[in-house]
Coordinates of C-alpha atoms and ligand atoms in Angstrom, one line a residue:
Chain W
X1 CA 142.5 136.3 74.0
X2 CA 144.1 134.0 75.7
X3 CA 143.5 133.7 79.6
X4 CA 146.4 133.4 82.2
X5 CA 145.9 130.4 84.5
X6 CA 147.1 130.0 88.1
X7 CA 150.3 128.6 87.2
X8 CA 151.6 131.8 85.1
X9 CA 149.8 134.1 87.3
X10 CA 152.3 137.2 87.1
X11 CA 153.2 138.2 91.1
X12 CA 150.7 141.3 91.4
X13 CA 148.1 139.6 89.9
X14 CA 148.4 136.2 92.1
X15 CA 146.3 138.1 95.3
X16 CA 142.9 138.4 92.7
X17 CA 143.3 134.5 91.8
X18 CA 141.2 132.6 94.3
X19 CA 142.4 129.7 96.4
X20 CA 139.1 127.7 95.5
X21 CA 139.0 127.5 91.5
X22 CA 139.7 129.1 88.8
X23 CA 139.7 133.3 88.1
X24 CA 137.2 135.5 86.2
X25 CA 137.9 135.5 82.7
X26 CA 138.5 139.4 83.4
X27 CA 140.6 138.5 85.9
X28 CA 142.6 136.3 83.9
X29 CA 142.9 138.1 80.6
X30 CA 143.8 141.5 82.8
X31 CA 146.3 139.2 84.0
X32 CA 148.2 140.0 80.7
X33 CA 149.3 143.5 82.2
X34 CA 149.4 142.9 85.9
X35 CA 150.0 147.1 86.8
X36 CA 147.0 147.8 85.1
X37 CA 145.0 145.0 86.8
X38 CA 146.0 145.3 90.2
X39 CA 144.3 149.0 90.3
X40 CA 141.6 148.2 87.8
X41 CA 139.8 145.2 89.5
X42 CA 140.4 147.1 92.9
X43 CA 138.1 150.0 91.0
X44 CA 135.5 147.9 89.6
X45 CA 135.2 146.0 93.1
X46 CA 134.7 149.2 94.6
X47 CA 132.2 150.7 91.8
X48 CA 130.3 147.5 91.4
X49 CA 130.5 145.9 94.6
X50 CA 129.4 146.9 98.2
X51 CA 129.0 150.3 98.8
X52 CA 126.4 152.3 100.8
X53 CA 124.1 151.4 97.4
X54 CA 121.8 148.2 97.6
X55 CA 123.1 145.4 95.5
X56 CA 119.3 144.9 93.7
X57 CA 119.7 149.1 92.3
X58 CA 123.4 148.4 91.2
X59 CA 122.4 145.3 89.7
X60 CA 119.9 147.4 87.9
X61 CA 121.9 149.4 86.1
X62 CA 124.8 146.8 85.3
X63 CA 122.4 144.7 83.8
X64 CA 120.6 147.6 81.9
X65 CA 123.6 148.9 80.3
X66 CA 125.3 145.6 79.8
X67 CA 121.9 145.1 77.5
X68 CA 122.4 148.1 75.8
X69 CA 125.5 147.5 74.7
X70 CA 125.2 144.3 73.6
X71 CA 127.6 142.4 75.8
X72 CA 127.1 138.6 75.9
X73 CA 129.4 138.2 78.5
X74 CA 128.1 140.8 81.1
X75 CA 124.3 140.2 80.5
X76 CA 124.9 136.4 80.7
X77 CA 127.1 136.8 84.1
X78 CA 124.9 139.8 85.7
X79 CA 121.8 137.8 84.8
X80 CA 122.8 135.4 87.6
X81 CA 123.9 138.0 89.5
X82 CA 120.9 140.0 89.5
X83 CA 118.8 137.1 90.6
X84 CA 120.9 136.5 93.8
X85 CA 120.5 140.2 94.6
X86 CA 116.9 140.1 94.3
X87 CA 115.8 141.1 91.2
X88 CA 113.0 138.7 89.8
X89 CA 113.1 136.3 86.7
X90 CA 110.7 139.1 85.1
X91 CA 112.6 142.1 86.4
X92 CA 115.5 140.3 84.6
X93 CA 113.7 140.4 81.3
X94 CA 112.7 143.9 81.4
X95 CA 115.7 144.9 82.3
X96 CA 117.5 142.5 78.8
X97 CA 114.9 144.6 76.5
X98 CA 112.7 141.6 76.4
X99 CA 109.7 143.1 78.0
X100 CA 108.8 146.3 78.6
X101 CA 110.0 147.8 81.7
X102 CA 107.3 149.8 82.6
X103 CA 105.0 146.8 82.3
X104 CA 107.2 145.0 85.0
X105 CA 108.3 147.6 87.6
X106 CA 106.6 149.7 89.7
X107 CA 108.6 151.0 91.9
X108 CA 108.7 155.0 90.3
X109 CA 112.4 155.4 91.9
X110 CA 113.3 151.8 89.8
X111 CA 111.4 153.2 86.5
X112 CA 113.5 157.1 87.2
X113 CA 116.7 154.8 87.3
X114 CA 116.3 152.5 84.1
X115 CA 115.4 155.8 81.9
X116 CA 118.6 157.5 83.6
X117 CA 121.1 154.4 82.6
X118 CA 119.1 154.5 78.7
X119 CA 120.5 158.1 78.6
X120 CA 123.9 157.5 80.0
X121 CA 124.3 154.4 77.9
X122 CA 123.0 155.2 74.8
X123 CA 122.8 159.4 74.8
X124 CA 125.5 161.8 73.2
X125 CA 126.6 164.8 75.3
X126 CA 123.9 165.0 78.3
X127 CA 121.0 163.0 79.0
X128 CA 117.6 164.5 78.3
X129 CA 115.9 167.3 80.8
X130 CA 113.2 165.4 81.5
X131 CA 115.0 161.9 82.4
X132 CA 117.4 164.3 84.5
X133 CA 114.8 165.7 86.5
X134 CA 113.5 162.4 87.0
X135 CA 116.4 161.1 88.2
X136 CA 117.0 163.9 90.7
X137 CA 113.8 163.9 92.1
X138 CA 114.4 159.8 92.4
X139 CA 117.6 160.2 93.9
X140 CA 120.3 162.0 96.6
X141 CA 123.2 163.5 94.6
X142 CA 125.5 161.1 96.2
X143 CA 123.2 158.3 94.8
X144 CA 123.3 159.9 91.2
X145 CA 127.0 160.0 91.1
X146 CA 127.6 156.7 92.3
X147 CA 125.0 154.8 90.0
X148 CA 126.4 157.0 87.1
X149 CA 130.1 155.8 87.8
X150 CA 128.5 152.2 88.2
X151 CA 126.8 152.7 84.3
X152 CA 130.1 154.5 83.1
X153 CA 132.2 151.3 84.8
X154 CA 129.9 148.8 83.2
X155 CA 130.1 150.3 79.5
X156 CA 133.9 150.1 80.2
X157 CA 133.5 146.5 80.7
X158 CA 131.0 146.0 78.4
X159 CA 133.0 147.0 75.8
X160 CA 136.2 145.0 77.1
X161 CA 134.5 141.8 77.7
X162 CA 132.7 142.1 74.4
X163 CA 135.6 143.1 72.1
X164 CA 137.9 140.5 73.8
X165 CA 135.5 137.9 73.1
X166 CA 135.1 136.8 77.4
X167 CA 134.0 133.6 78.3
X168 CA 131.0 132.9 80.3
X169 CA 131.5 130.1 82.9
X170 CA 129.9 127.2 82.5
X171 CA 128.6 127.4 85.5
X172 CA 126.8 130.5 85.1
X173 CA 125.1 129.0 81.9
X174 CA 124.0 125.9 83.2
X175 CA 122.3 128.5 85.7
X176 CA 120.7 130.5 83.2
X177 CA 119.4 127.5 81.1
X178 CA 117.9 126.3 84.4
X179 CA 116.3 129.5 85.2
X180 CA 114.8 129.5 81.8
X181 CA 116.7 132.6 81.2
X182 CA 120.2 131.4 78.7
Chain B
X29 CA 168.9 158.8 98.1
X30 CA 165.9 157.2 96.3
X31 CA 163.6 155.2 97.8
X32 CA 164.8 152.6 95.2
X33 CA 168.6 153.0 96.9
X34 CA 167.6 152.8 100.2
X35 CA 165.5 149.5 98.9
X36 CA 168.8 147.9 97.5
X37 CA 171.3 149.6 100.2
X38 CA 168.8 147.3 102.7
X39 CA 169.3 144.2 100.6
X40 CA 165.5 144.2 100.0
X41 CA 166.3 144.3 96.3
X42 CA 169.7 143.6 94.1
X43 CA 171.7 146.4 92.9
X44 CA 172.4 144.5 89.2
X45 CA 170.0 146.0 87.2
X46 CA 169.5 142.9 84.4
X47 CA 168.6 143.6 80.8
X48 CA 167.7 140.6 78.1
X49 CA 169.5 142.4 75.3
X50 CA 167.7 139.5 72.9
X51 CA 166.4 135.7 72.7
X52 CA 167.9 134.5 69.7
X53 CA 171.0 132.6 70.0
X54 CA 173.4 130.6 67.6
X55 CA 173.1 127.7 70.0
X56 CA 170.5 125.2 71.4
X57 CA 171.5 124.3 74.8
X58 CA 169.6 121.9 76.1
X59 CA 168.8 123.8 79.7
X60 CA 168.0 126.5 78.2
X61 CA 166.0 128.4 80.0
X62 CA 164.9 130.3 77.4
X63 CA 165.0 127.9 74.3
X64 CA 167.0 130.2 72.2
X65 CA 168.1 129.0 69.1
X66 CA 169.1 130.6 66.0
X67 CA 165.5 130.9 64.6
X68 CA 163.6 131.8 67.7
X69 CA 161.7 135.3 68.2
X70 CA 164.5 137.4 68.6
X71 CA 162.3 139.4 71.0
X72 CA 165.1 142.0 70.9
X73 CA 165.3 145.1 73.7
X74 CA 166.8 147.6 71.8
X75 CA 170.1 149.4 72.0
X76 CA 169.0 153.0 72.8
X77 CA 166.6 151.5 75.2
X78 CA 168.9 149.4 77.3
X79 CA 171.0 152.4 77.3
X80 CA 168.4 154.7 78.4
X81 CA 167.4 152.5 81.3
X82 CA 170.4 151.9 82.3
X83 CA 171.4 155.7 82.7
X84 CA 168.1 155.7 84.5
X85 CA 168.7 153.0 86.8
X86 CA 172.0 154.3 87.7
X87 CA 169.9 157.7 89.0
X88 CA 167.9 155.5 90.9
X89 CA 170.5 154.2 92.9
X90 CA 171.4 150.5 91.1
X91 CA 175.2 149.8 91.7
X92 CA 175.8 147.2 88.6
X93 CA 174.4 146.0 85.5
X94 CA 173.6 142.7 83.6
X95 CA 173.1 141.8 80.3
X96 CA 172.0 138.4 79.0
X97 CA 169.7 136.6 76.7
X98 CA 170.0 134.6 74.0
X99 CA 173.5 135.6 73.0
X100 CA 174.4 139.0 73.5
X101 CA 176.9 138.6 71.2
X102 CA 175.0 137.9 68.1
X103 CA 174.0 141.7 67.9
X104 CA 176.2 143.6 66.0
X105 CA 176.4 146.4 68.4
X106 CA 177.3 144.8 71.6
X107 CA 180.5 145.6 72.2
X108 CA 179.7 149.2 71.6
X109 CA 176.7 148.7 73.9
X110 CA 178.8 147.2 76.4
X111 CA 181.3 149.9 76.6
X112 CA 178.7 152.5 76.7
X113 CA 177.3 150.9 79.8
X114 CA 180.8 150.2 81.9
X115 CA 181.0 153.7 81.3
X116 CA 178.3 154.4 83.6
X117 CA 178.6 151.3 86.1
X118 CA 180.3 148.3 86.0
X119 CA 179.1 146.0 84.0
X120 CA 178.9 142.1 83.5
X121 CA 177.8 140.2 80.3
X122 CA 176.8 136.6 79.8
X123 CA 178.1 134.7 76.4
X124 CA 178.3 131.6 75.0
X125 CA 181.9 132.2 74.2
X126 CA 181.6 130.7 70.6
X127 CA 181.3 134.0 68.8
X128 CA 184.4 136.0 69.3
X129 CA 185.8 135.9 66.1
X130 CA 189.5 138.2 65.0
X131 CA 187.2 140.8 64.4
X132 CA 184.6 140.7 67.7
X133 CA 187.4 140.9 69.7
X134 CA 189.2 143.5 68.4
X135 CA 186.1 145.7 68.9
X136 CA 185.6 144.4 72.6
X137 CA 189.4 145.7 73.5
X138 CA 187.5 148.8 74.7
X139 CA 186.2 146.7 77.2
X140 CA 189.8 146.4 79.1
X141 CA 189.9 149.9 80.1
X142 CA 186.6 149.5 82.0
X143 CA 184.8 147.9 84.8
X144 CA 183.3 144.8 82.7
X145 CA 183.5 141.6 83.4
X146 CA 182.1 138.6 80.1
X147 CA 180.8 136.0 81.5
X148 CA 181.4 132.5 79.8
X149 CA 179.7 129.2 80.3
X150 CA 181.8 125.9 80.4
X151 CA 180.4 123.1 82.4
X152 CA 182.5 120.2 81.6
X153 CA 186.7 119.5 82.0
X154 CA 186.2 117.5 78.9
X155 CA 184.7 118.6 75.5
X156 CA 181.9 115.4 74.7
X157 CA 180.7 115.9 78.5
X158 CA 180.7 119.4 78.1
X159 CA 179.2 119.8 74.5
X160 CA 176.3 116.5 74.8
X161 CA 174.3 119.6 76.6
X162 CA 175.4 123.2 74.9
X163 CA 176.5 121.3 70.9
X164 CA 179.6 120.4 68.9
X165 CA 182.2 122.6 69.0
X166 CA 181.4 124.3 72.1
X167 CA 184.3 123.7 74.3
X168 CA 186.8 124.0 71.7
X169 CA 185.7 127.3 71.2
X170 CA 185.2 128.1 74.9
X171 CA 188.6 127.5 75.5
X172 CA 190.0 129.2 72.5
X173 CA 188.3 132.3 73.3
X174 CA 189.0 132.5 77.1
X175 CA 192.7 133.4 77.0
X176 CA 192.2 135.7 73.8
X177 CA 189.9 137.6 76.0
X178 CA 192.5 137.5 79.1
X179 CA 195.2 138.1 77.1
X180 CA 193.5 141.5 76.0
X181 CA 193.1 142.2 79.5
X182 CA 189.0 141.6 78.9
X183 CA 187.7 140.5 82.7
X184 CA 186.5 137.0 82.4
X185 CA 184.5 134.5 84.3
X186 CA 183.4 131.0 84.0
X187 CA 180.0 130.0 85.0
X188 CA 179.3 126.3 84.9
X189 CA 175.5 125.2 85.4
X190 CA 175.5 121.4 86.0
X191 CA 172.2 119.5 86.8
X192 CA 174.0 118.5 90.6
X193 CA 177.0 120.6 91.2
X194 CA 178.2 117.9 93.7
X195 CA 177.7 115.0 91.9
X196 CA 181.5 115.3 90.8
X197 CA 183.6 116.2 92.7
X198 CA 187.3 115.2 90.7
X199 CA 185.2 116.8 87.7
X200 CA 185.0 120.0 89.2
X201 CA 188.8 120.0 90.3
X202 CA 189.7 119.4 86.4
X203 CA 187.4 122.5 85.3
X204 CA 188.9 124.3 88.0
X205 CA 192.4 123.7 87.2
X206 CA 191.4 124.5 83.3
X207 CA 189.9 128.0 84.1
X208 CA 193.4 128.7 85.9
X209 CA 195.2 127.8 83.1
X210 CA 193.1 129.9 81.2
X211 CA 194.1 133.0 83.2
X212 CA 190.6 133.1 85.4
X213 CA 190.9 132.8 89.0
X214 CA 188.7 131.1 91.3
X215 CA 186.7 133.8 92.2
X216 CA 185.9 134.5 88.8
X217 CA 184.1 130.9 88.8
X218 CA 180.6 130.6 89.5
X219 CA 178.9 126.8 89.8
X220 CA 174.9 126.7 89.4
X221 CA 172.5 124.1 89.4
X222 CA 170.5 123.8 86.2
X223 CA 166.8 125.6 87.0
X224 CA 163.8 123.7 85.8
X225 CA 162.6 126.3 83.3
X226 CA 162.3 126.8 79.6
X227 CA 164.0 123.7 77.8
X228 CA 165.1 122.5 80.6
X229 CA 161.5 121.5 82.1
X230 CA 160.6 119.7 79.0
X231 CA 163.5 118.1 79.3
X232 CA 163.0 116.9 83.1
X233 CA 165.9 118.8 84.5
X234 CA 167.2 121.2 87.3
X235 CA 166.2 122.4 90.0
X236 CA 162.6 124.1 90.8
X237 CA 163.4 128.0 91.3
X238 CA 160.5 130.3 92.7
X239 CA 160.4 133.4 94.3
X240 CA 161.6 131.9 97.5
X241 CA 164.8 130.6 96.2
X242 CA 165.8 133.4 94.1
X243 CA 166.9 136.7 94.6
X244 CA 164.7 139.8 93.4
X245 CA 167.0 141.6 90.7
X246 CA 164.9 143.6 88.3
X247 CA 165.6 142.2 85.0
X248 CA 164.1 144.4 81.9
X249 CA 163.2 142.2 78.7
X250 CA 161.1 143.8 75.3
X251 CA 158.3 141.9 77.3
X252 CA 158.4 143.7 80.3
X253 CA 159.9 144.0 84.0
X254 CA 160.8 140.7 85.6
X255 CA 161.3 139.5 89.0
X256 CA 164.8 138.2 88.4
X257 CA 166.7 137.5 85.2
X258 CA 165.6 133.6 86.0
X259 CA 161.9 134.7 85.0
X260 CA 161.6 135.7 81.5
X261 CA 161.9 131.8 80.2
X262 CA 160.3 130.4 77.6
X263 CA 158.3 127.3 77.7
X264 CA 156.7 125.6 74.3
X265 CA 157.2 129.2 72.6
X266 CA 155.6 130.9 75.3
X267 CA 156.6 133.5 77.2
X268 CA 156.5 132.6 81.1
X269 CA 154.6 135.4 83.1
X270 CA 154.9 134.0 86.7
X271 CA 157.6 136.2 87.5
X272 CA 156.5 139.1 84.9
X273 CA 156.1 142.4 87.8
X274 CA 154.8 145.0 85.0
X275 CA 154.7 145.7 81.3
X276 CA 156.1 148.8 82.4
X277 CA 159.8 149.0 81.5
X278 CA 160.1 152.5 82.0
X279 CA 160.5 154.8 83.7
X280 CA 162.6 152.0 85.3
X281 CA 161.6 153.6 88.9
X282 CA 157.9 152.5 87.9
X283 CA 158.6 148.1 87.9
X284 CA 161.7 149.0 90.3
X285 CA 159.2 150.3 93.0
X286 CA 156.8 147.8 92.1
X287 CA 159.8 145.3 92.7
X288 CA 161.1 146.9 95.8
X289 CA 156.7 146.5 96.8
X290 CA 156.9 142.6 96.1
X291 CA 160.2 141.8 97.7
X292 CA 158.5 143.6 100.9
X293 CA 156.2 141.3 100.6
X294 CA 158.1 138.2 100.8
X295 CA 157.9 136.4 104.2
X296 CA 160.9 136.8 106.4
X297 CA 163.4 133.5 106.0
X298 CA 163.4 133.3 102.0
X299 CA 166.5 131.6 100.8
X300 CA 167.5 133.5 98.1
X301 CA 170.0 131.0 96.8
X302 CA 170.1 131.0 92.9
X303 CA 171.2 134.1 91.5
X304 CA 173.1 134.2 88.1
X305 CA 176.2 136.1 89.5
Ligands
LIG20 S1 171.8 128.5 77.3 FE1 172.7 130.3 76.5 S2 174.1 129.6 74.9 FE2 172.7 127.9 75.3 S3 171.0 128.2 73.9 FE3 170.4 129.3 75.7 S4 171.1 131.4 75.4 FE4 172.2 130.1 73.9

């Protein structure tokens, strides 16, 4: 796929190019249809970024689901990500599949969430009673909805950034080889 | 009135509604802004489409039509196409002029009877001046085809796109006196710098064009919705997407809005200068 630079920027995409370097790959391959990007990174911002939601809990379940799913390029940039919001090297881990979450986080709202995003992610029709009830008891309804359209976002991404073959930055690699986490 | 027709009634957007019937093209100008050539992706719109836009465009309140490419006239249909379109509004085409053979122009007499005007480049009052940039042959068969057009009572103009249109001025009174001879009066004659796009920037010429200098005139290609007919170039094969508004082509009123949102956009003093007219 190839990525749209600065220079060929098409008009309603040129606001979501930064002034200081160069765009998001998803930025830059959305770039190809710019009426589709100009509402589509405006929703992910939304979804994924600030909200009434703490960063760490988002972070959670972006980096949970991007594991699920397999996606290089969201579990590689959200890595990084997750460690500025908070979460620790371990955390990260748990949350890649590497360790066991429950070995690693014992916060009982945190272990609710993780089992909730393993049921969105990788059920068929609706998510097991018992992880539902969980989740309920863990969190407000306007919490539930939210983090559920943050996990249904991230699959959408996960499976974009995957089957276009995204780029990590370099940057963000030479990060995760430095935390001991690439 | 649509929103769209208020938009072009308060000059925020042009009324010519541009279409790039194709890419390919018989010749290999060396300006081009869109390196046609005979060979090239033909990246062709579609007859039925352009029509259905058109009709479309007309609803939403665009006063005139374009059509360009490549060379229109290397599609079969054309003059049927063009006929079909100054029957809804009027109409102008851009052409090489080279390919109006006995028969082409016996199917463009049509084209008298309505509000259509063929558009013809000739840059040069002499034919090695003129034809070192657009090939052999071409002004010959610019001036051949000019009065058989006239003479049909076909509208014609003369653009000539020179890399400094004041750079000469005894050059310019020679073409002038030749399109007058040729039956096309002077306001039938527009003079254009050469834009630095497509062959033309790998060839180091023209002038630099952005959305400052030009006007916004939605221009629909197979590609998509452009900003003005001087944005779907090609550069080293590729399509330029700078000025590329939408995929979208239609509905037209879906890149025409998005059009009418950009050109709101643009800060107050633009000097829309360059429009191909
Ligand atoms: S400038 Fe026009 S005539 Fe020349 S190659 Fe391009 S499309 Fe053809």
């Amino acid at each position: 796929m190839p990525l749209i630079g600065v220079e060929q920027a098409p008009i309603l995409a040129r606001p979501f190019y930064p002034d200081d370097g160069p765009p998001s790959p998803l930025t830059a391959s959305l770039a190809h249809v710019p009426e589709v990007l100009e509402v589509t990174l405006p929703f992910v911002g939304r979804v994924l970024g600030p909200t009434a939601i703490d960063a760490r809990t988002k972070e959670i379940v972006i980096l949970r689901c991007s594991s699920l799913m397999e996606c290089r390029y969201c579990v590689e940039t959200h890595t990084a990500v997750a460690l500025d919001c908070g979460l620790s090297p371990g955390e990260v881990r748990a949350l890649r599949g590497e360790e066991e979450a429950e070995a690693v986080f014992t916060n009982p709202d945190d272990l609710a969430l993780i089992a909730w995003v393993d049921g969105v992610a990788l059920g068929r029709g609706a998510a097991p009673d018992e992880v539902t009830a969980r989740a309920r008891e863990a969190m407000g309804h306007p919490e539930l909805v939210e983090l559920t359209l943050v996990a249904g976002a991230t699959l959408m991404l996960n499976r974009y950034c995957s089957a276009l073959g995204l780029p990590t930055s370099p940057m963000t690699l030479a990060r995760l080889a430095e935390e001991g986490l690439a | 009135m649509t929103a769209i027709a208020d938009s072009i009634a308060g000059g925020e957007i042009g009324g010519r509604l541009w279409f790039y019937a194709n890419y390919h093209c018989n010749l290999r100008c060396a300006y081009c802004l869109t390196e046609s050539a005979p060979q090239v992706n033909r990246r062709e719109l579609g007859r039925e489409q352009i029509v259905e836009r058109a009709r479309e465009g007309k609803e939403l309140g665009f006063t005139s039509l374009g059509v360009t490419g490549g060379e229109p006239f290397v599609l079969d249909y054309m003059p049927e196409l063009i006929a079909t379109l100054g029957s809804e509004l009027p109409t102008l085409v851009l052409s090489n002029g080279t390919v109006f053979n006995d028969r082409r122009l016996g199917e463009m007499e049509p084209l008298a009877e309505l509000p259509v005007k063929v558009q013809i480049s000739l840059d040069r009052p002499d034919p090695d001046a003129n034809d070192e940039m657009r090939g052999p042959e071409n002004f010959r068969k610019v001036v051949e085809a000019v009065p058989r057009l006239v003479e049909r009572g076909i509208g014609v103009r003369i653009a000539t796109t020179l890399e400094d249109p004041e750079a000469d001025p005894h050059g310019m009174e020679r073409l002038c006196e030749l399109h007058r001879a040729m039956g096309v009066p002077d306001q039938d004659h527009v003079v254009r710098p050469i834009v630095n796009r497509g062959r033309a920037a790998t060839n180091d010429m023209g002038v630099l064009a952005g959305l400052e200098q030009l006007e916004p005139e939605l221009t629909l290609t197979a590609d998509g919705a452009f900003y003005s007919p001087f944005g779907p170039t090609v550069r080293g094969g590729e399509l330029d997407t700078d000025m590329l508004v939408s995929r979208t082509t239609s509905p037209v009123r879906e890149p025409a809005k998005m059009l009418a949102r950009i050109a709101g956009n643009r800060p107050a003093g633009n000097d829309a200068s360059i429009g191909i007219r």
